Amino acid sequence: MIRIGLVGCGHIGTVHAYALQQLADADLVDARLVATFDDDAQRADRVARHHGGRPAASLDSLLDQVDVVWVCTWTAGHLAAIEAAADRGLPIFSEKPLAPTYAECERAAAALERVPHQVGLVLRWSPVFRNAAEIIASGRYGRPLASTLRDDQYFPIQGLYGSTWRGDVARAGGGTLIEHSIHDVDVVRWLLGDPASVSARTACRFGYAGIEDAAAVTLAYDDGSVATMTSVWHQVLSRESSRRLEVFCDDALLWTEDDYLGPLYVQTSNGTEVIDGQPPEWAQRFTVPEVFAKAIAHYAEPSKAFLDALAASGAAAVGHPGAADALAAHRIVDLAYTSAANGGIPAPFREQISGELRS
Ligand SMILES: NC(=O)c1ccc[n+]([C@@H]2O[C@H](COP(=O)([O-])OP(=O)(O)OC[C@H]3O[C@@H](n4cnc5c(N)ncnc54)[C@H](O)[C@@H]3O)[C@@H](O)[C@H]2O)c1
């Protein structure tokens, strides 16, 4: 059995613990949560009580007891946990963003590259975006001409995401762009490839220093196409988090308003095809209240894939997505911040990304 340790037992740590427990209880993986650690001992204790394992007294003590580590602290805590686990040769699942600054992201990526690893850019596992990626890569509707991705969420220091660190630049690294839309940047780069340049404007309307709550980013491509991303944190508490993607190709418009199952709509001169995404069939074996079913299936699928890879290939296991993709997304975010600080001047992407880590 693969012994799992969880570092950081807040919101997403609890979601992962729940998904890992469901996978183990349904005999879908031969792996189980055996140890939890959080700077707030009560949180480590609560997750262990509900989802398995025992609270560890320290990070070192947790690392002594496990075969793989799930890093789910707030963003500023990722690097130390990643480096400590990598120093012991332990496989790592790390939540996004890798770290608050690009320099720390490079260090985190370098440490991850030393061991089997996977990054929690979970939209890579959304059936709706996989369907879009497959269609765009096939070229059957021609070239992408222009794309938009709008992402909005209520300012996440309240409600479901009630955690004050998202208003603190030292712990979060920035606002809506790095904390939430790192997912979007990764999806756009996956669908459309590396941009030639990045330009952006950001705004800080709610007064948290260094925490932009509105960002408009433009990615320009060598072939003349463009993608724009609008990312906003608002105060409409009935809008938890939503995304809308539109990709205009020569011969079709692809769009969706849901970031997990879709549907994906494909409009051509012949009408509109509706492509429904499906959760993995094995998720039917979960014993999860209906209200959590989709979210747990969404997080369980990448976790199962990583654990399956570890079971099959051990130290040679490769998780998806990995550090190179995550670092490339961070590079785009970093260039967007640089551009915004310089009045929106475009910043070139390729010449600055390390050839070694380019995926
Ligand atoms: N992939 C996703 O969909 C997704 C969703 C939500 C959050 N996240 C990411 O997960 C991370 C955690 O977010 P959250 O919403 O769970 O925050 P949270 O505040 O609910 O939980 C963070 C926990 O980390 C603990 N912690 C902080 N530093 C620590 C350290 N050095 N050692 C041990 N514990 C430490 C805190 O005490 C807290 O319990 C963030 O980086 C966030 O961006 C990812």
XYZ file of C-alpha atoms and ligand atoms in Angstrom:
403
model
C 0.000 0.000 0.000
C 1.202 3.529 -0.829
C 1.224 5.628 2.338
C 0.073 9.211 1.735
C 0.933 12.251 3.855
C -1.063 15.492 3.680
C 0.665 18.794 4.505
C -1.847 21.623 4.881
C -5.308 20.606 6.069
C -7.479 23.581 5.130
C -10.080 23.809 2.367
C -8.331 22.054 -0.518
C -6.384 19.704 1.761
C -9.738 18.484 3.080
C -11.104 18.067 -0.466
C -8.047 15.980 -1.416
C -8.302 13.922 1.800
C -11.964 13.239 1.035
C -11.219 12.223 -2.579
C -8.292 9.997 -1.518
C -10.471 8.323 1.096
C -13.185 7.640 -1.483
C -10.627 6.160 -3.902
C -9.231 3.880 -1.189
C -12.622 2.819 0.189
C -13.820 1.918 -3.324
C -10.651 -0.179 -3.888
C -9.732 2.030 -6.821
C -6.206 2.602 -5.496
C -3.963 0.672 -3.133
C -3.082 3.827 -1.229
C -4.319 5.594 1.892
C -3.883 8.774 3.878
C -1.752 7.776 6.894
C -0.495 11.112 8.250
C -1.610 14.744 8.329
C 0.248 17.910 9.283
C -0.816 21.529 9.560
C 0.658 24.481 11.465
C -2.809 24.613 12.989
C -2.833 21.262 14.846
C -6.615 21.249 15.173
C -6.959 21.150 11.398
C -4.563 18.222 11.053
C -6.475 16.456 13.786
C -9.888 17.087 12.178
C -8.853 15.839 8.744
C -7.274 12.700 10.228
C -10.393 12.000 12.285
C -12.726 12.318 9.284
C -10.594 11.024 6.423
C -7.932 8.724 7.838
C -4.406 8.681 9.195
C -2.981 10.316 12.267
C -1.821 13.864 12.911
C 1.974 14.214 12.856
C 3.819 16.501 15.275
C 5.981 18.100 12.569
C 6.679 18.095 8.845
C 9.744 15.887 9.446
C 7.717 13.408 11.445
C 5.150 13.227 8.608
C 7.885 12.698 6.021
C 9.268 9.805 8.125
C 5.975 7.939 7.799
C 4.944 8.256 4.162
C 5.691 7.233 0.545
C 4.161 10.288 -1.161
C 3.300 13.810 -0.023
C 0.308 16.002 -0.942
C 1.337 19.673 -0.464
C -1.794 21.743 0.243
C -0.602 24.608 2.446
C -1.327 28.176 1.444
C 0.891 29.255 -1.429
C 3.814 30.637 0.638
C 4.144 27.266 2.404
C 4.584 25.131 -0.736
C 8.314 25.643 -1.378
C 9.628 24.522 2.028
C 7.432 21.405 2.023
C 8.347 20.578 -1.601
C 12.086 20.956 -0.959
C 11.933 18.911 2.263
C 10.061 16.077 0.526
C 12.288 16.190 -2.590
C 15.426 16.065 -0.394
C 14.154 12.685 0.843
C 13.332 11.516 -2.683
C 9.611 11.382 -1.919
C 7.077 11.802 -4.760
C 5.058 15.011 -4.467
C 1.622 16.188 -5.482
C 1.717 19.978 -5.126
C -1.172 22.364 -5.278
C -0.971 25.409 -7.517
C 0.327 28.156 -7.521
C 3.834 26.784 -7.006
C 4.926 29.799 -4.929
C 4.261 33.546 -4.487
C 7.195 34.829 -6.607
C 8.559 33.625 -9.926
C 12.027 33.092 -8.415
C 10.506 30.783 -5.781
C 8.442 29.047 -8.486
C 11.702 28.232 -10.293
C 13.093 26.718 -7.092
C 9.891 24.738 -6.502
C 9.909 23.467 -10.103
C 13.568 22.442 -9.835
C 12.862 20.498 -6.629
C 9.781 18.832 -8.156
C 11.807 17.775 -11.211
C 14.027 15.673 -8.914
C 11.156 13.320 -7.966
C 7.943 11.913 -9.440
C 5.496 14.782 -9.160
C 2.244 16.316 -10.316
C 0.794 19.834 -9.964
C -2.834 20.500 -9.030
C -3.753 22.344 -12.234
C -6.970 20.394 -12.167
C -8.574 21.958 -15.269
C -6.221 19.767 -17.341
C -8.504 16.942 -16.170
C -11.812 18.604 -17.077
C -13.584 16.647 -19.825
C -14.848 19.900 -21.363
C -11.333 21.323 -21.856
C -9.969 17.951 -22.981
C -12.658 17.879 -25.663
C -11.777 21.434 -26.706
C -8.041 20.627 -26.768
C -8.618 17.545 -28.911
C -10.785 19.457 -31.406
C -8.377 22.392 -31.692
C -5.317 20.118 -32.041
C -7.069 18.117 -34.783
C -7.323 21.271 -36.912
C -10.635 20.071 -38.343
C -12.197 23.513 -37.988
C -9.131 25.405 -39.156
C -6.963 27.776 -37.167
C -7.872 29.448 -33.891
C -8.287 33.136 -34.793
C -9.172 34.704 -31.459
C -10.096 33.346 -28.037
C -11.488 34.726 -24.812
C -11.530 33.201 -21.351
C -13.452 35.031 -18.644
C -13.056 33.844 -15.075
C -14.927 35.379 -12.158
C -15.075 34.514 -8.498
C -16.206 36.371 -5.408
C -13.323 37.911 -3.480
C -12.195 34.682 -1.788
C -11.499 35.771 1.749
C -15.117 34.928 2.558
C -17.710 32.228 2.093
C -16.475 28.874 0.803
C -12.886 30.197 0.546
C -12.930 31.960 3.924
C -9.176 32.290 4.429
C -7.491 35.630 5.105
C -4.190 34.734 3.390
C -5.740 35.443 -0.039
C -5.722 39.130 0.938
C -2.023 39.018 1.892
C 0.456 39.373 -0.966
C 3.304 37.802 1.016
C 1.367 34.544 1.323
C -0.593 34.582 -1.957
C 1.890 36.276 -4.321
C -0.822 38.475 -5.849
C -4.538 38.393 -6.497
C -6.947 36.902 -8.976
C -4.374 36.303 -11.710
C -1.858 34.158 -9.821
C -4.173 32.659 -7.211
C -7.147 31.709 -9.351
C -6.376 32.339 -13.010
C -3.098 30.422 -13.039
C -5.562 27.653 -14.018
C -6.826 29.743 -16.955
C -3.359 30.687 -18.121
C -2.458 27.004 -18.121
C -5.621 26.057 -20.051
C -5.083 28.765 -22.686
C -1.438 27.751 -23.143
C -2.499 24.096 -23.419
C -5.194 24.897 -26.021
C -3.294 27.496 -28.062
C 0.414 26.964 -27.370
C 3.148 29.335 -26.230
C 2.373 32.991 -26.924
C 4.883 35.305 -28.551
C 4.127 38.089 -26.085
C 2.055 38.931 -23.023
C 0.503 42.280 -22.120
C -1.817 43.140 -19.256
C -3.613 45.732 -17.185
C -4.525 45.048 -13.585
C -6.535 46.922 -10.981
C -6.855 46.762 -7.220
C -10.363 48.007 -6.463
C -10.981 46.561 -3.002
C -7.864 47.947 -1.380
C -5.773 44.899 -0.508
C -2.236 46.025 -1.322
C -0.655 43.940 -4.062
C -3.832 41.870 -4.534
C -5.198 42.715 -7.975
C -8.898 42.014 -8.184
C -9.264 42.721 -11.904
C -6.881 41.684 -14.641
C -7.135 41.836 -18.436
C -4.385 39.877 -20.177
C -3.679 39.653 -23.908
C -1.606 36.856 -25.381
C -0.362 37.448 -28.922
C 0.730 34.505 -31.102
C 3.252 34.263 -33.927
C 0.496 33.479 -36.459
C -1.296 36.749 -35.679
C -4.028 35.248 -33.494
C -4.819 36.615 -30.047
C -6.269 35.379 -26.773
C -7.670 37.610 -24.074
C -8.281 36.678 -20.474
C -10.412 38.643 -18.051
C -10.072 37.613 -14.433
C -12.081 39.310 -11.716
C -12.791 39.005 -8.016
C -16.119 40.708 -7.225
C -18.543 40.863 -4.309
C -21.485 38.952 -5.799
C -21.667 36.168 -3.239
C -24.194 34.187 -5.283
C -21.460 33.761 -7.971
C -18.981 31.356 -6.391
C -16.658 30.769 -9.349
C -17.399 30.545 -13.049
C -15.618 30.458 -16.362
C -16.643 31.114 -19.942
C -14.401 30.134 -22.843
C -14.871 31.075 -26.495
C -12.492 29.990 -29.254
C -13.187 31.326 -32.733
C -11.650 29.105 -35.408
C -11.842 29.572 -39.187
C -14.859 27.251 -39.467
C -16.308 26.952 -35.961
C -16.958 28.704 -32.681
C -16.223 26.535 -29.639
C -17.611 27.715 -26.324
C -18.498 26.555 -22.840
C -19.802 28.082 -19.642
C -18.811 25.226 -17.355
C -15.251 24.308 -16.439
C -15.793 20.618 -15.651
C -18.293 18.681 -17.761
C -19.377 21.452 -20.078
C -21.175 20.938 -22.362
C -18.858 22.174 -25.082
C -20.784 23.802 -27.941
C -19.365 23.676 -31.459
C -21.156 25.973 -33.879
C -20.428 25.578 -37.592
C -22.240 26.514 -40.779
C -24.176 23.250 -40.352
C -25.561 24.006 -36.884
C -24.468 23.542 -33.275
C -23.118 20.304 -31.857
C -23.454 19.840 -28.084
C -20.695 17.706 -26.561
C -21.369 16.558 -22.998
C -18.364 15.697 -20.856
C -18.544 12.603 -18.662
C -17.052 12.006 -15.213
C -15.019 8.787 -14.899
C -17.321 5.763 -14.743
C -15.603 4.482 -11.600
C -16.759 7.584 -9.685
C -20.170 5.873 -9.450
C -18.614 3.708 -6.734
C -18.123 6.734 -4.469
C -20.389 7.244 -1.474
C -20.539 11.025 -1.684
C -23.573 13.285 -1.154
C -24.886 14.467 -4.509
C -23.857 18.051 -3.805
C -20.143 17.082 -3.616
C -20.163 14.334 -6.262
C -18.808 16.338 -9.216
C -16.121 18.143 -7.211
C -14.834 14.944 -5.599
C -14.777 13.134 -8.964
C -12.899 16.096 -10.495
C -10.162 16.007 -7.826
C -10.104 12.194 -7.574
C -9.266 11.620 -11.253
C -5.836 13.327 -11.293
C -5.029 11.871 -7.859
C -5.875 8.365 -9.055
C -3.768 8.876 -12.189
C -0.761 9.963 -10.113
C -1.157 7.067 -7.646
C -1.603 4.606 -10.548
C 1.621 5.939 -12.111
C 3.459 5.551 -8.797
C 2.120 2.000 -8.356
C 3.150 1.036 -11.903
C 6.479 2.858 -12.274
C 7.710 3.872 -8.809
C 10.599 6.340 -9.024
C 10.139 6.568 -12.816
C 6.494 7.681 -12.513
C 5.469 10.814 -14.411
C 2.503 12.885 -13.234
C 0.460 15.241 -15.381
C 0.664 18.175 -15.504
C 4.200 18.584 -14.229
C 6.512 21.354 -13.095
C 7.476 22.498 -16.613
C 3.878 23.289 -17.549
C 3.235 24.941 -14.188
C 6.382 27.068 -14.499
C 5.439 28.162 -18.021
C 2.046 29.318 -16.700
C 3.814 31.206 -13.915
C 6.089 32.810 -16.488
C 3.034 34.165 -18.319
C 1.566 35.459 -15.043
C 4.888 37.074 -14.120
C 5.143 38.753 -17.529
C 1.547 39.950 -17.165
C 2.414 41.600 -13.837
C 5.541 43.152 -15.378
C 3.525 44.441 -18.326
C 0.820 45.874 -16.028
C 3.480 47.640 -13.963
C 4.790 49.186 -17.201
C 1.481 50.557 -18.445
C 0.556 47.500 -20.501
C 3.674 47.273 -22.703
C 3.915 43.742 -24.244
C 6.615 41.493 -22.791
C 8.119 38.752 -24.996
C 7.505 35.213 -23.738
C 9.856 32.810 -25.493
C 13.241 34.384 -25.120
C 12.833 34.331 -21.350
C 11.632 30.786 -20.754
C 14.360 28.276 -20.003
C 14.746 25.798 -22.859
C 15.338 23.030 -20.366
C 11.997 23.386 -18.641
C 9.970 24.196 -21.739
C 7.519 21.363 -22.290
N -6.427 23.280 -7.434
C -7.469 23.898 -6.936
O -8.550 23.822 -7.486
C -7.332 24.691 -5.652
C -8.489 25.105 -4.975
C -8.336 25.820 -3.788
C -7.066 26.117 -3.319
N -5.960 25.730 -4.020
C -4.607 26.062 -3.544
O -4.341 25.272 -2.402
C -3.614 26.010 -1.440
C -4.395 26.040 -0.122
O -5.623 26.732 -0.296
P -6.825 26.543 0.749
O -8.027 27.138 0.139
O -6.892 25.116 1.167
O -6.329 27.443 1.973
P -6.697 27.234 3.525
O -6.382 28.516 4.212
O -8.087 26.702 3.652
O -5.680 26.094 4.007
C -4.306 26.298 4.059
C -3.762 25.533 5.254
O -2.341 25.506 5.192
C -1.860 25.563 6.533
N -0.457 25.952 6.476
C 0.071 27.123 6.050
N 1.403 27.083 6.060
C 1.754 25.824 6.486
C 2.984 25.154 6.680
N 4.151 25.755 6.412
N 2.953 23.880 7.142
C 1.782 23.262 7.387
N 0.565 23.848 7.219
C 0.559 25.114 6.762
C -2.784 26.563 7.208
O -2.738 26.450 8.631
C -4.128 26.158 6.619
O -4.793 25.197 7.402
C -3.354 27.382 -2.049
O -2.101 27.412 -2.661
C -4.464 27.495 -3.084
O -4.124 28.335 -4.161
C -6.065 25.006 -5.156
